[in-house]
mmCIF file with all atom_site columns, C-alpha atoms in Angstrom:
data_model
loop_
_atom_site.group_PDB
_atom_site.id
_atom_site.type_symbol
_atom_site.label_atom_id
_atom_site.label_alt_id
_atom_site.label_comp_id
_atom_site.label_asym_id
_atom_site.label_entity_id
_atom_site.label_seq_id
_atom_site.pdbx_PDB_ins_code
_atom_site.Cartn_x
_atom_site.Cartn_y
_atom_site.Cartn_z
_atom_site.occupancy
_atom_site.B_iso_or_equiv
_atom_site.pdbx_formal_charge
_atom_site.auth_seq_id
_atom_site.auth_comp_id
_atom_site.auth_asym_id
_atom_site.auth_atom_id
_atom_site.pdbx_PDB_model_num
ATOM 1   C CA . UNK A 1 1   ? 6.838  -4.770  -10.020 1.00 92.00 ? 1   UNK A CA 1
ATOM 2   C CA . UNK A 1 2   ? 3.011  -5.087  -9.955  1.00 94.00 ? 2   UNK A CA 1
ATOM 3   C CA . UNK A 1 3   ? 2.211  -8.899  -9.195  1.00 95.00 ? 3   UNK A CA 1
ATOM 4   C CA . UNK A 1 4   ? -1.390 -10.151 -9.923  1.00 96.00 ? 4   UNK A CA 1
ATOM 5   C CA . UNK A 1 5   ? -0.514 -13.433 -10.104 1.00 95.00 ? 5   UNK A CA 1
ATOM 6   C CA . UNK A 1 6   ? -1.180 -16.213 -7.681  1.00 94.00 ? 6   UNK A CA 1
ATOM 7   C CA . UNK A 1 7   ? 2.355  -18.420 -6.554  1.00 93.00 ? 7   UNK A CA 1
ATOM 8   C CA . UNK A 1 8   ? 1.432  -19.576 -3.151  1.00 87.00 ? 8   UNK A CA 1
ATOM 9   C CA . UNK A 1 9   ? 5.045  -18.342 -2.525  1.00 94.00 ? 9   UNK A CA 1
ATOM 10  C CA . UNK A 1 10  ? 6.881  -15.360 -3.700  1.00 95.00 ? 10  UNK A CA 1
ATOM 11  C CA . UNK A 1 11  ? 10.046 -14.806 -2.512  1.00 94.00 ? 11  UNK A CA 1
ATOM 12  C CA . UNK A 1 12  ? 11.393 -10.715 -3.196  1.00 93.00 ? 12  UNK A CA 1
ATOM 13  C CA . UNK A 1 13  ? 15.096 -11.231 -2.854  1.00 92.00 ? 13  UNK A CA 1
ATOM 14  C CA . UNK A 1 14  ? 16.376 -8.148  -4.081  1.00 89.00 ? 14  UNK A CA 1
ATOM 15  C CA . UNK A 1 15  ? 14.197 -4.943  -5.583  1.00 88.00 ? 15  UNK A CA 1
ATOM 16  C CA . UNK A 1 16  ? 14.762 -1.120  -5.564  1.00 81.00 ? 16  UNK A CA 1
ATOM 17  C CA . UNK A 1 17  ? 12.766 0.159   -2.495  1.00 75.00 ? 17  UNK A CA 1
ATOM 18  C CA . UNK A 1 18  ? 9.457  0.866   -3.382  1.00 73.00 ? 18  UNK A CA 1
ATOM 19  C CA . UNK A 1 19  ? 8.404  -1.147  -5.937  1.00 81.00 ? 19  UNK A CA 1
ATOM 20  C CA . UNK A 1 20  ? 6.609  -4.466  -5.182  1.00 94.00 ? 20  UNK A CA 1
ATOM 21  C CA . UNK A 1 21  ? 3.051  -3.653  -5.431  1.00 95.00 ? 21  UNK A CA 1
ATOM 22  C CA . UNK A 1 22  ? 0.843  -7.115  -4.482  1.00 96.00 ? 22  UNK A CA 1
ATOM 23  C CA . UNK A 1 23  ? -2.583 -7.607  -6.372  1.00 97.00 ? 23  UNK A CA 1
ATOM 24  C CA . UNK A 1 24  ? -3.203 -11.261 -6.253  1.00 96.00 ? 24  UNK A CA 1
ATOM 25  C CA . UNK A 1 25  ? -5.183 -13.259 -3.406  1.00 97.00 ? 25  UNK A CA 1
ATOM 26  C CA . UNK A 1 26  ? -3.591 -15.937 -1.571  1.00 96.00 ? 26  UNK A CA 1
ATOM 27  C CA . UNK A 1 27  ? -0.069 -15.559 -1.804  1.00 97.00 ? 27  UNK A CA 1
ATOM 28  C CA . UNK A 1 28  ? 2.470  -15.238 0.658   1.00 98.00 ? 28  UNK A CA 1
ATOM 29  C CA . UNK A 1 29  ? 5.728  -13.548 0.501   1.00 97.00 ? 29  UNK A CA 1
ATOM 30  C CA . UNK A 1 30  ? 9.190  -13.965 1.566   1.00 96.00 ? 30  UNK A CA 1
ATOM 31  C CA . UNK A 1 31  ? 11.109 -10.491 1.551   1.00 94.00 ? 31  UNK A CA 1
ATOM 32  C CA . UNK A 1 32  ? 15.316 -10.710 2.003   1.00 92.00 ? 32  UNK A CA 1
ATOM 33  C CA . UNK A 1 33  ? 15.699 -7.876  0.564   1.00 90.00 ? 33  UNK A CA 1
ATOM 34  C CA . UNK A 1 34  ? 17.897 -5.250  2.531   1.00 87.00 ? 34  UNK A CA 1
ATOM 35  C CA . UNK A 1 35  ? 14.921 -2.269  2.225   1.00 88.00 ? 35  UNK A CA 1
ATOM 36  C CA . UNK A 1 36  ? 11.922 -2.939  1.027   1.00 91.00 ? 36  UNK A CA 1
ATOM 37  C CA . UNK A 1 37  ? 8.455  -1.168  0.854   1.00 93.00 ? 37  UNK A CA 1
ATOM 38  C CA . UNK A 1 38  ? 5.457  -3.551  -0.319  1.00 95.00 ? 38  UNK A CA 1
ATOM 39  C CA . UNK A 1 39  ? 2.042  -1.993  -1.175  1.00 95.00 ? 39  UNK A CA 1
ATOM 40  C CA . UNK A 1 40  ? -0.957 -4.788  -0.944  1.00 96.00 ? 40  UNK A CA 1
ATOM 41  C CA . UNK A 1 41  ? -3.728 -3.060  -2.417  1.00 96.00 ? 41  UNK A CA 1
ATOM 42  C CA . UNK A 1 42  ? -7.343 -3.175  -1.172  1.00 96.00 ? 42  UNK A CA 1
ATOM 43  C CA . UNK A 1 43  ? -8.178 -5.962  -4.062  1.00 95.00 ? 43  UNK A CA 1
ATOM 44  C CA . UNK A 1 44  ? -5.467 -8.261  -2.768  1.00 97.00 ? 44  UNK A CA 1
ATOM 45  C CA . UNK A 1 45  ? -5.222 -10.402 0.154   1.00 96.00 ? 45  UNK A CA 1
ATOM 46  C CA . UNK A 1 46  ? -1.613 -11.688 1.702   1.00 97.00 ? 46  UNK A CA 1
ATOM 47  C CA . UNK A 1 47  ? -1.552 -14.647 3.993   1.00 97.00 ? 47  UNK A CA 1
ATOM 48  C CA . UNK A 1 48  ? 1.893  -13.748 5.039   1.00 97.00 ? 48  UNK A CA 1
ATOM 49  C CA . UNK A 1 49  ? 4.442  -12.180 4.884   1.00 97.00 ? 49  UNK A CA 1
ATOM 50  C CA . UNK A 1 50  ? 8.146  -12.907 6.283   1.00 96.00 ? 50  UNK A CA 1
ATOM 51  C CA . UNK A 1 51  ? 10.443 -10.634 6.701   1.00 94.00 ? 51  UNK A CA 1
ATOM 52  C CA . UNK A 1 52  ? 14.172 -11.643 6.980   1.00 92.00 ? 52  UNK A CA 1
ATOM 53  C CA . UNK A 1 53  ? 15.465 -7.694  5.294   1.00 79.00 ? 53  UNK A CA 1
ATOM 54  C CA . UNK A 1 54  ? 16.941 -5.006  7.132   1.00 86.00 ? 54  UNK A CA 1
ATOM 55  C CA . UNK A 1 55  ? 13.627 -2.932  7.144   1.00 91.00 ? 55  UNK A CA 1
ATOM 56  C CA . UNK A 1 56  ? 10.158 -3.278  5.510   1.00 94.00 ? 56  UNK A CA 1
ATOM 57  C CA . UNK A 1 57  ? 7.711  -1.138  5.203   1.00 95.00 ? 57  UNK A CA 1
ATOM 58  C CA . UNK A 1 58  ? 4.157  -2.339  4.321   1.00 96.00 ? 58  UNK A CA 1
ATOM 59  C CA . UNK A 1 59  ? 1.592  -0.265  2.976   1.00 96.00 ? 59  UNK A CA 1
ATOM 60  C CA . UNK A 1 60  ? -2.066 -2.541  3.803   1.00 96.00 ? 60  UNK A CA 1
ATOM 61  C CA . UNK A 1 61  ? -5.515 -1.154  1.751   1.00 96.00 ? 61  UNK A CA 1
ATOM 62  C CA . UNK A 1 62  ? -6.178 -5.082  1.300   1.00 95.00 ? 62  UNK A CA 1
ATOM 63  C CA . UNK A 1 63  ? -6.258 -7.602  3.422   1.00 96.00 ? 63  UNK A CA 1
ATOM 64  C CA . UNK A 1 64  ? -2.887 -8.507  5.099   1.00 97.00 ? 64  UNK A CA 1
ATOM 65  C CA . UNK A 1 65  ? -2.880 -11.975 7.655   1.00 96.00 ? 65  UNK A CA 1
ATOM 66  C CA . UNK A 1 66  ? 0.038  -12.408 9.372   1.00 97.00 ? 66  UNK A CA 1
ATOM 67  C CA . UNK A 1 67  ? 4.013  -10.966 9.661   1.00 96.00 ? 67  UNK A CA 1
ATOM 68  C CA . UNK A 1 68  ? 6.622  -12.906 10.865  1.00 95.00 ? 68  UNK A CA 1
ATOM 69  C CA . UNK A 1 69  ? 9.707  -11.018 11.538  1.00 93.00 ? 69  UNK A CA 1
ATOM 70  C CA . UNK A 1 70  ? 12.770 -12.510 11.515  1.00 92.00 ? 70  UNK A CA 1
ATOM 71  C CA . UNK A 1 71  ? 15.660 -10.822 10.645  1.00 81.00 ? 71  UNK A CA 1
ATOM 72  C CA . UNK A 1 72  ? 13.822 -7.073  10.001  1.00 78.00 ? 72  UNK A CA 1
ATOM 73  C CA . UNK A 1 73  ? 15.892 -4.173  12.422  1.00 89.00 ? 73  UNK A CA 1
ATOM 74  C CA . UNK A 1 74  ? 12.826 -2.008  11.169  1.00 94.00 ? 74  UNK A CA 1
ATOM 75  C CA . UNK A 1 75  ? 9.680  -2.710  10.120  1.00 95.00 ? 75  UNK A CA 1
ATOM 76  C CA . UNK A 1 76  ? 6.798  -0.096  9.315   1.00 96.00 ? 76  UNK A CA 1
ATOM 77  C CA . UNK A 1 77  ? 2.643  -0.421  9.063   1.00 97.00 ? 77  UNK A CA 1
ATOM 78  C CA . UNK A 1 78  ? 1.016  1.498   7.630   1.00 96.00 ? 78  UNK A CA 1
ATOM 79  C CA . UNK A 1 79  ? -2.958 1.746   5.690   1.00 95.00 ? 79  UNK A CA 1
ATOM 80  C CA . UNK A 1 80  ? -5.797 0.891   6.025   1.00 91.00 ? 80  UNK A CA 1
ATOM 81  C CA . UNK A 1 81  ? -6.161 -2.829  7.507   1.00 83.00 ? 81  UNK A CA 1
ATOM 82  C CA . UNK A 1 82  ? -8.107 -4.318  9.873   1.00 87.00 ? 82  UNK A CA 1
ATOM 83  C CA . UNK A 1 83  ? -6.039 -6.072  12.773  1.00 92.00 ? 83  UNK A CA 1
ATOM 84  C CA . UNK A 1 84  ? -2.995 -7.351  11.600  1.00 95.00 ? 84  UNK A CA 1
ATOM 85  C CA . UNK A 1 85  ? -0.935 -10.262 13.359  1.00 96.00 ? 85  UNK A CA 1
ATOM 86  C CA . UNK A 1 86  ? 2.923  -9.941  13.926  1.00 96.00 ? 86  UNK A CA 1
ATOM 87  C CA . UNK A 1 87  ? 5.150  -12.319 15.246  1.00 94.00 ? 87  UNK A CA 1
ATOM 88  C CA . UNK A 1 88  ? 8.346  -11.038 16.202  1.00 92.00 ? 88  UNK A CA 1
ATOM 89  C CA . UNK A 1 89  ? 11.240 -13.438 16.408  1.00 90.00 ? 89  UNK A CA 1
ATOM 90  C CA . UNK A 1 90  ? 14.273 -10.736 15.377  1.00 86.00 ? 90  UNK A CA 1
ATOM 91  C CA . UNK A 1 91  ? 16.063 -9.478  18.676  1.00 83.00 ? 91  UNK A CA 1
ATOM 92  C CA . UNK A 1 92  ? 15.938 -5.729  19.092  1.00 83.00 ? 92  UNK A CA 1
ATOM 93  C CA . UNK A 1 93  ? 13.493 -4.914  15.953  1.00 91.00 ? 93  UNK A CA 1
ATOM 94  C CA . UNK A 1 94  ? 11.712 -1.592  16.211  1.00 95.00 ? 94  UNK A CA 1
ATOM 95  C CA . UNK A 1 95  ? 8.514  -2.070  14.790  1.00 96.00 ? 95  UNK A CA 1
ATOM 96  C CA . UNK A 1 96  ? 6.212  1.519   13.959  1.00 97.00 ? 96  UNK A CA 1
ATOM 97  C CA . UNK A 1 97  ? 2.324  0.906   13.497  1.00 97.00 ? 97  UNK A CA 1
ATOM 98  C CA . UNK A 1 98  ? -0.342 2.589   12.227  1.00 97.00 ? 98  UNK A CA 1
ATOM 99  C CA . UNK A 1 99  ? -2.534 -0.366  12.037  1.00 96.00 ? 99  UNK A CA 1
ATOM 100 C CA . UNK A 1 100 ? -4.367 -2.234  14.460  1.00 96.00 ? 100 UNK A CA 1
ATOM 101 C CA . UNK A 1 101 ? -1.716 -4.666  15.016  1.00 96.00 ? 101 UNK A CA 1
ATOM 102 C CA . UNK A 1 102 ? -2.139 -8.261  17.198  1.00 96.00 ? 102 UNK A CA 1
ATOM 103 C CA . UNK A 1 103 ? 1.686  -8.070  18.494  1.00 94.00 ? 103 UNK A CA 1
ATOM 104 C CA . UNK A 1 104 ? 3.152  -12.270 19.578  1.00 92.00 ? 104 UNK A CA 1
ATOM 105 C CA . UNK A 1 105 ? 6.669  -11.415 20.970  1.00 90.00 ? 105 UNK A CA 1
ATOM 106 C CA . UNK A 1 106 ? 8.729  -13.856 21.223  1.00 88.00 ? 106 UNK A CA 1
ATOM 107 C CA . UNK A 1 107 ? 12.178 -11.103 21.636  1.00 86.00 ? 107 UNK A CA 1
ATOM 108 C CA . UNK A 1 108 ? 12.877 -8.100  22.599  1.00 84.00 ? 108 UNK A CA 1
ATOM 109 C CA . UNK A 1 109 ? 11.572 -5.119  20.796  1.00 88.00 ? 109 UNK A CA 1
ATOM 110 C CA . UNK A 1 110 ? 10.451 -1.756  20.901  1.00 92.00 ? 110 UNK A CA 1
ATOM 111 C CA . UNK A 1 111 ? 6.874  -0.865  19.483  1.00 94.00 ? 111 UNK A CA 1
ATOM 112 C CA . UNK A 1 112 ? 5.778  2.300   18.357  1.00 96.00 ? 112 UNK A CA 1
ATOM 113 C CA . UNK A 1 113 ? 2.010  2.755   17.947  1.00 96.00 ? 113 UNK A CA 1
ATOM 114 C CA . UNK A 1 114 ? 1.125  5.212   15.682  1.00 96.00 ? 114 UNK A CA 1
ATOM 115 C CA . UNK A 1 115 ? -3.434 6.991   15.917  1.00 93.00 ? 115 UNK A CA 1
ATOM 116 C CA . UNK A 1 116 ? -4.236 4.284   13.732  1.00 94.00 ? 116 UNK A CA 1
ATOM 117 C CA . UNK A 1 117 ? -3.041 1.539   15.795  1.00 96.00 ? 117 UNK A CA 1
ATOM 118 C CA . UNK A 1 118 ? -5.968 2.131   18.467  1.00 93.00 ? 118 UNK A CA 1
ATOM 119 C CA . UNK A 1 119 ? -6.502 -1.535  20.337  1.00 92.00 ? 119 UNK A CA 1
ATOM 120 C CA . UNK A 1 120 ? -3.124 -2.697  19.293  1.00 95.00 ? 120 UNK A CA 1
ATOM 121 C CA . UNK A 1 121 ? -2.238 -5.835  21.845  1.00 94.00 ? 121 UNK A CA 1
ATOM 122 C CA . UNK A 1 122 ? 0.777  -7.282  22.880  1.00 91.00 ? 122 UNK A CA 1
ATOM 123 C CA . UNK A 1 123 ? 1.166  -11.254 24.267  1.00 90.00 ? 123 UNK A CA 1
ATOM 124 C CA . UNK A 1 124 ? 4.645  -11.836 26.148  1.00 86.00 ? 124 UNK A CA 1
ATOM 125 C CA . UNK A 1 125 ? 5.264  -14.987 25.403  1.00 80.00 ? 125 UNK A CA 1
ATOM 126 C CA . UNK A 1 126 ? 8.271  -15.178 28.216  1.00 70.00 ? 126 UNK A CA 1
ATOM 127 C CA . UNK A 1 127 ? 9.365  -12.826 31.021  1.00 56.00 ? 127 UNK A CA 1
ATOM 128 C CA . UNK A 1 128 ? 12.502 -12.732 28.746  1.00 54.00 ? 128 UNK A CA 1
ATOM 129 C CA . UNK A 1 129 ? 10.332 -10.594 26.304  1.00 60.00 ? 129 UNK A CA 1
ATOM 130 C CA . UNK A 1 130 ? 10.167 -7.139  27.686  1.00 74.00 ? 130 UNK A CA 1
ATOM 131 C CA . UNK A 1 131 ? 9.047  -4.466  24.781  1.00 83.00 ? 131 UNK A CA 1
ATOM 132 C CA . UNK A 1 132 ? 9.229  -1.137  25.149  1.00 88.00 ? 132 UNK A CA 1
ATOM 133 C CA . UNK A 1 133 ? 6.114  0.728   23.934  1.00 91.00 ? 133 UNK A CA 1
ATOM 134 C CA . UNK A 1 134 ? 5.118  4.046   23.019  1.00 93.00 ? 134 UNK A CA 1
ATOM 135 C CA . UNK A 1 135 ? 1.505  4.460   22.632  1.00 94.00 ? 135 UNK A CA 1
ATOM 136 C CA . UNK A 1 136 ? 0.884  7.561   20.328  1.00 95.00 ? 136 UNK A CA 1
ATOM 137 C CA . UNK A 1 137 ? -3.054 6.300   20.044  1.00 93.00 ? 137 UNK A CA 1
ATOM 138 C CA . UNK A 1 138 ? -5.795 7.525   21.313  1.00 92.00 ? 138 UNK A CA 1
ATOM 139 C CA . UNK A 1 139 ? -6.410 4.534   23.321  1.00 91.00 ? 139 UNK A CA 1
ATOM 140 C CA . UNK A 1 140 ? -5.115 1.894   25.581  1.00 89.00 ? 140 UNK A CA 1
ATOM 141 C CA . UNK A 1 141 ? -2.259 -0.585  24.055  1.00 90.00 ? 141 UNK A CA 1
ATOM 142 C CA . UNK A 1 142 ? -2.973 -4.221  26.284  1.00 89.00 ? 142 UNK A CA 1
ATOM 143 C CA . UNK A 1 143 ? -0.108 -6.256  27.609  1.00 86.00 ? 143 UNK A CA 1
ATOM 144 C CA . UNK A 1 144 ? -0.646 -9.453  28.100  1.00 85.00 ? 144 UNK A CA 1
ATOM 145 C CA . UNK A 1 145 ? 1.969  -12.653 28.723  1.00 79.00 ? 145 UNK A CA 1
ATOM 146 C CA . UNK A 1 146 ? 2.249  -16.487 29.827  1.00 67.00 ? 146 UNK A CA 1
ATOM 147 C CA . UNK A 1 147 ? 4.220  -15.360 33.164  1.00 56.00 ? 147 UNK A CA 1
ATOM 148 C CA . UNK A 1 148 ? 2.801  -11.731 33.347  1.00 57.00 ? 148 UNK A CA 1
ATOM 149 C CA . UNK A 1 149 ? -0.179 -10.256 34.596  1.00 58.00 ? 149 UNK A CA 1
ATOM 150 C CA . UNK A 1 150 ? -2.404 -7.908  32.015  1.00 60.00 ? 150 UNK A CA 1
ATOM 151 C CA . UNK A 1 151 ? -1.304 -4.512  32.007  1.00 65.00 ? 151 UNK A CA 1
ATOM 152 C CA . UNK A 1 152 ? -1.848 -1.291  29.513  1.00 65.00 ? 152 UNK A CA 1
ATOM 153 C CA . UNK A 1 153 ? 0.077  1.143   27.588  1.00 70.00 ? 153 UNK A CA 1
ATOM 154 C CA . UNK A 1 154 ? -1.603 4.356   28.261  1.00 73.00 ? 154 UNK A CA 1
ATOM 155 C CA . UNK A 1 155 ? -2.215 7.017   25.545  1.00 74.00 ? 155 UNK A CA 1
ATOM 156 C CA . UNK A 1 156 ? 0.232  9.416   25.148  1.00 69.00 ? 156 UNK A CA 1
ATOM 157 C CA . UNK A 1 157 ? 1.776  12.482  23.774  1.00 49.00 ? 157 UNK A CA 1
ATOM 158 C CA . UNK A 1 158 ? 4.669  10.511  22.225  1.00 44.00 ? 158 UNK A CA 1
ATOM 159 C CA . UNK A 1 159 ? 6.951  11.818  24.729  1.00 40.00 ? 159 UNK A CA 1
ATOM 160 C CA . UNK A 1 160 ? 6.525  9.498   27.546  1.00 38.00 ? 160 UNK A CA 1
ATOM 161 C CA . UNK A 1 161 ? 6.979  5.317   26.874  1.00 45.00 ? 161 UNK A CA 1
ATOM 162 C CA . UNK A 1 162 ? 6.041  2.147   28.469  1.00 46.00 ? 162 UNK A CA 1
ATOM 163 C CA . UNK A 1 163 ? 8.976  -0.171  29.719  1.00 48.00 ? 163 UNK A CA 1
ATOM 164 C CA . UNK A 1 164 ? 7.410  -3.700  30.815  1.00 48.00 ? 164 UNK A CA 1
ATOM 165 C CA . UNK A 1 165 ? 10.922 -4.047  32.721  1.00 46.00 ? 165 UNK A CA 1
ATOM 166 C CA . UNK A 1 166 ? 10.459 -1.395  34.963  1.00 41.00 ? 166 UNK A CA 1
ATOM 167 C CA . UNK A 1 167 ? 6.273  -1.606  35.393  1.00 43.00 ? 167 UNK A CA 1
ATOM 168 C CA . UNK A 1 168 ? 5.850  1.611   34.837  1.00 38.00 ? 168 UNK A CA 1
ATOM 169 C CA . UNK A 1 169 ? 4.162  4.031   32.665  1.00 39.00 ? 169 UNK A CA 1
ATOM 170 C CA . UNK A 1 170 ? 5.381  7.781   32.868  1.00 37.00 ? 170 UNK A CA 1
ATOM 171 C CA . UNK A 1 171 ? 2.004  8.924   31.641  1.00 36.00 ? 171 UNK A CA 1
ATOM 172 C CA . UNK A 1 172 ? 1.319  11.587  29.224  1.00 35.00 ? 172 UNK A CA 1
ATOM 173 C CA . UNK A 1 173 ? -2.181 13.433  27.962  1.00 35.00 ? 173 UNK A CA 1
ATOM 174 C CA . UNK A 1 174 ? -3.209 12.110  24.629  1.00 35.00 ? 174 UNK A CA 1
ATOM 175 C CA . UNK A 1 175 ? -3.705 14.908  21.928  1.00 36.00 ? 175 UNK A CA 1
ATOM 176 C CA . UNK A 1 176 ? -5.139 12.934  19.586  1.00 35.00 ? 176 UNK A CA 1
#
C-alpha cells in the first residue's frame, strides 16, 4: 500500500509486513498490526506514529515527529531522519535505533543504539524506569531523569551494556 493521501488519521490494522509505504504530509498513524514495517519516504512527513503491534519497524528518509509505543515488544529505526522522539509506555519493549532518537521512558526497556543513532538521549521519567542500553555509536548516549542525576552511555564495541540499575558502565573501545 502506497498512501499519498492526507487523513489526519490512518489507522493500519492488519497488512502483510512490508508494505505500507507513507507519502502524504501531515498524517498520523495508528499501527495494530502484529508485524509491521512502514517506509515514510523523504517527500512525506508523519506527525506520529503509535504503535500498539507486536513489532514495527520504521524505515525514516522523510520527516518522522514523534512514536509512541504502546503495546510494540520490538520496535526498529532505521534511515535517514533527523532526531526522532519516542515515548515508550509498553513494559519490557526492546527498541533498536539507527536514528538520532530523543528517548521519554516512561517503562522499562532495553535500547539498542545502532552508528547512526550518535547523540541519542534518554529522560527517566521515574526511578521505576531503568533501561538498559547498549551504545554501538560512536558517541556518548545521555541519561537524564526527574529523580536521577545526568549520566552517559559510553561508546562501545556492542559487547559491553549500560544498566542504569546497577550505575555502571562495563566500558568497551568504540570501532566505529
Amino acid at each position: 500500500v502506497v498512501n499519498y493521501s492526507r487523513f489526519k488519521t490512518v489507522t493500519i490494522n492488519e497488512i502483510k509486513s512490508n508494505t505500507w509505504t507513507e507519502e502524504a504530509r501531515g498524517n498520523n498513524l495508528t499501527v495494530t498490526a502484529p508485524d509491521s514495517r512502514i517506509i515514510i519516504t523523504d517527500r512525506a512527513s508523519v506527525n506520529e506514529i503509535v504503535s500498539i503491534g507486536n513489532s514495527l519497524k520504521i524505515n525514516v528518509s522523510g520527516k518522522l515527529g514523534r512514536v509512541l509505543v504502546n503495546g510494540s515488544k520490538n520496535l526498529i529505526l532505521d534511515g535517514e531522519a533527523q532526531k526522532t522522539n519516542l515515548v515508550l509506555n509498553s513494559a519490557d519493549a526492546k527498541v533498536t535505533s539507527s536514528i538520532p532518537t530523543c528517548v521519554t521512558l516512561h517503562e522499562t526497556g532495553t535500547f539498542v543504539f545502532e552508528k547512526g543513532a550518535k547523540g541519542s538521549i534518554i529522560n527517566q521519567s521515574s526511578n521505576a524506569s531503568k533501561p538498559v542500553i547498549q551504545n554501538n555509536t560512536s558517541g556518548e548516549i545521555v541519561i537524564t531523569g526527574e529523580n536521577t542525576s545526568q549520566s552517559t552511555s559510553q561508546p562501545n564495541t556492542g559487547r559491553s551494556q549500560w544498566n542504569s540499575n546497577s550505575g555502571s558502565n562495563n566500558g568497551g573501545n568504540d570501532n566505529n
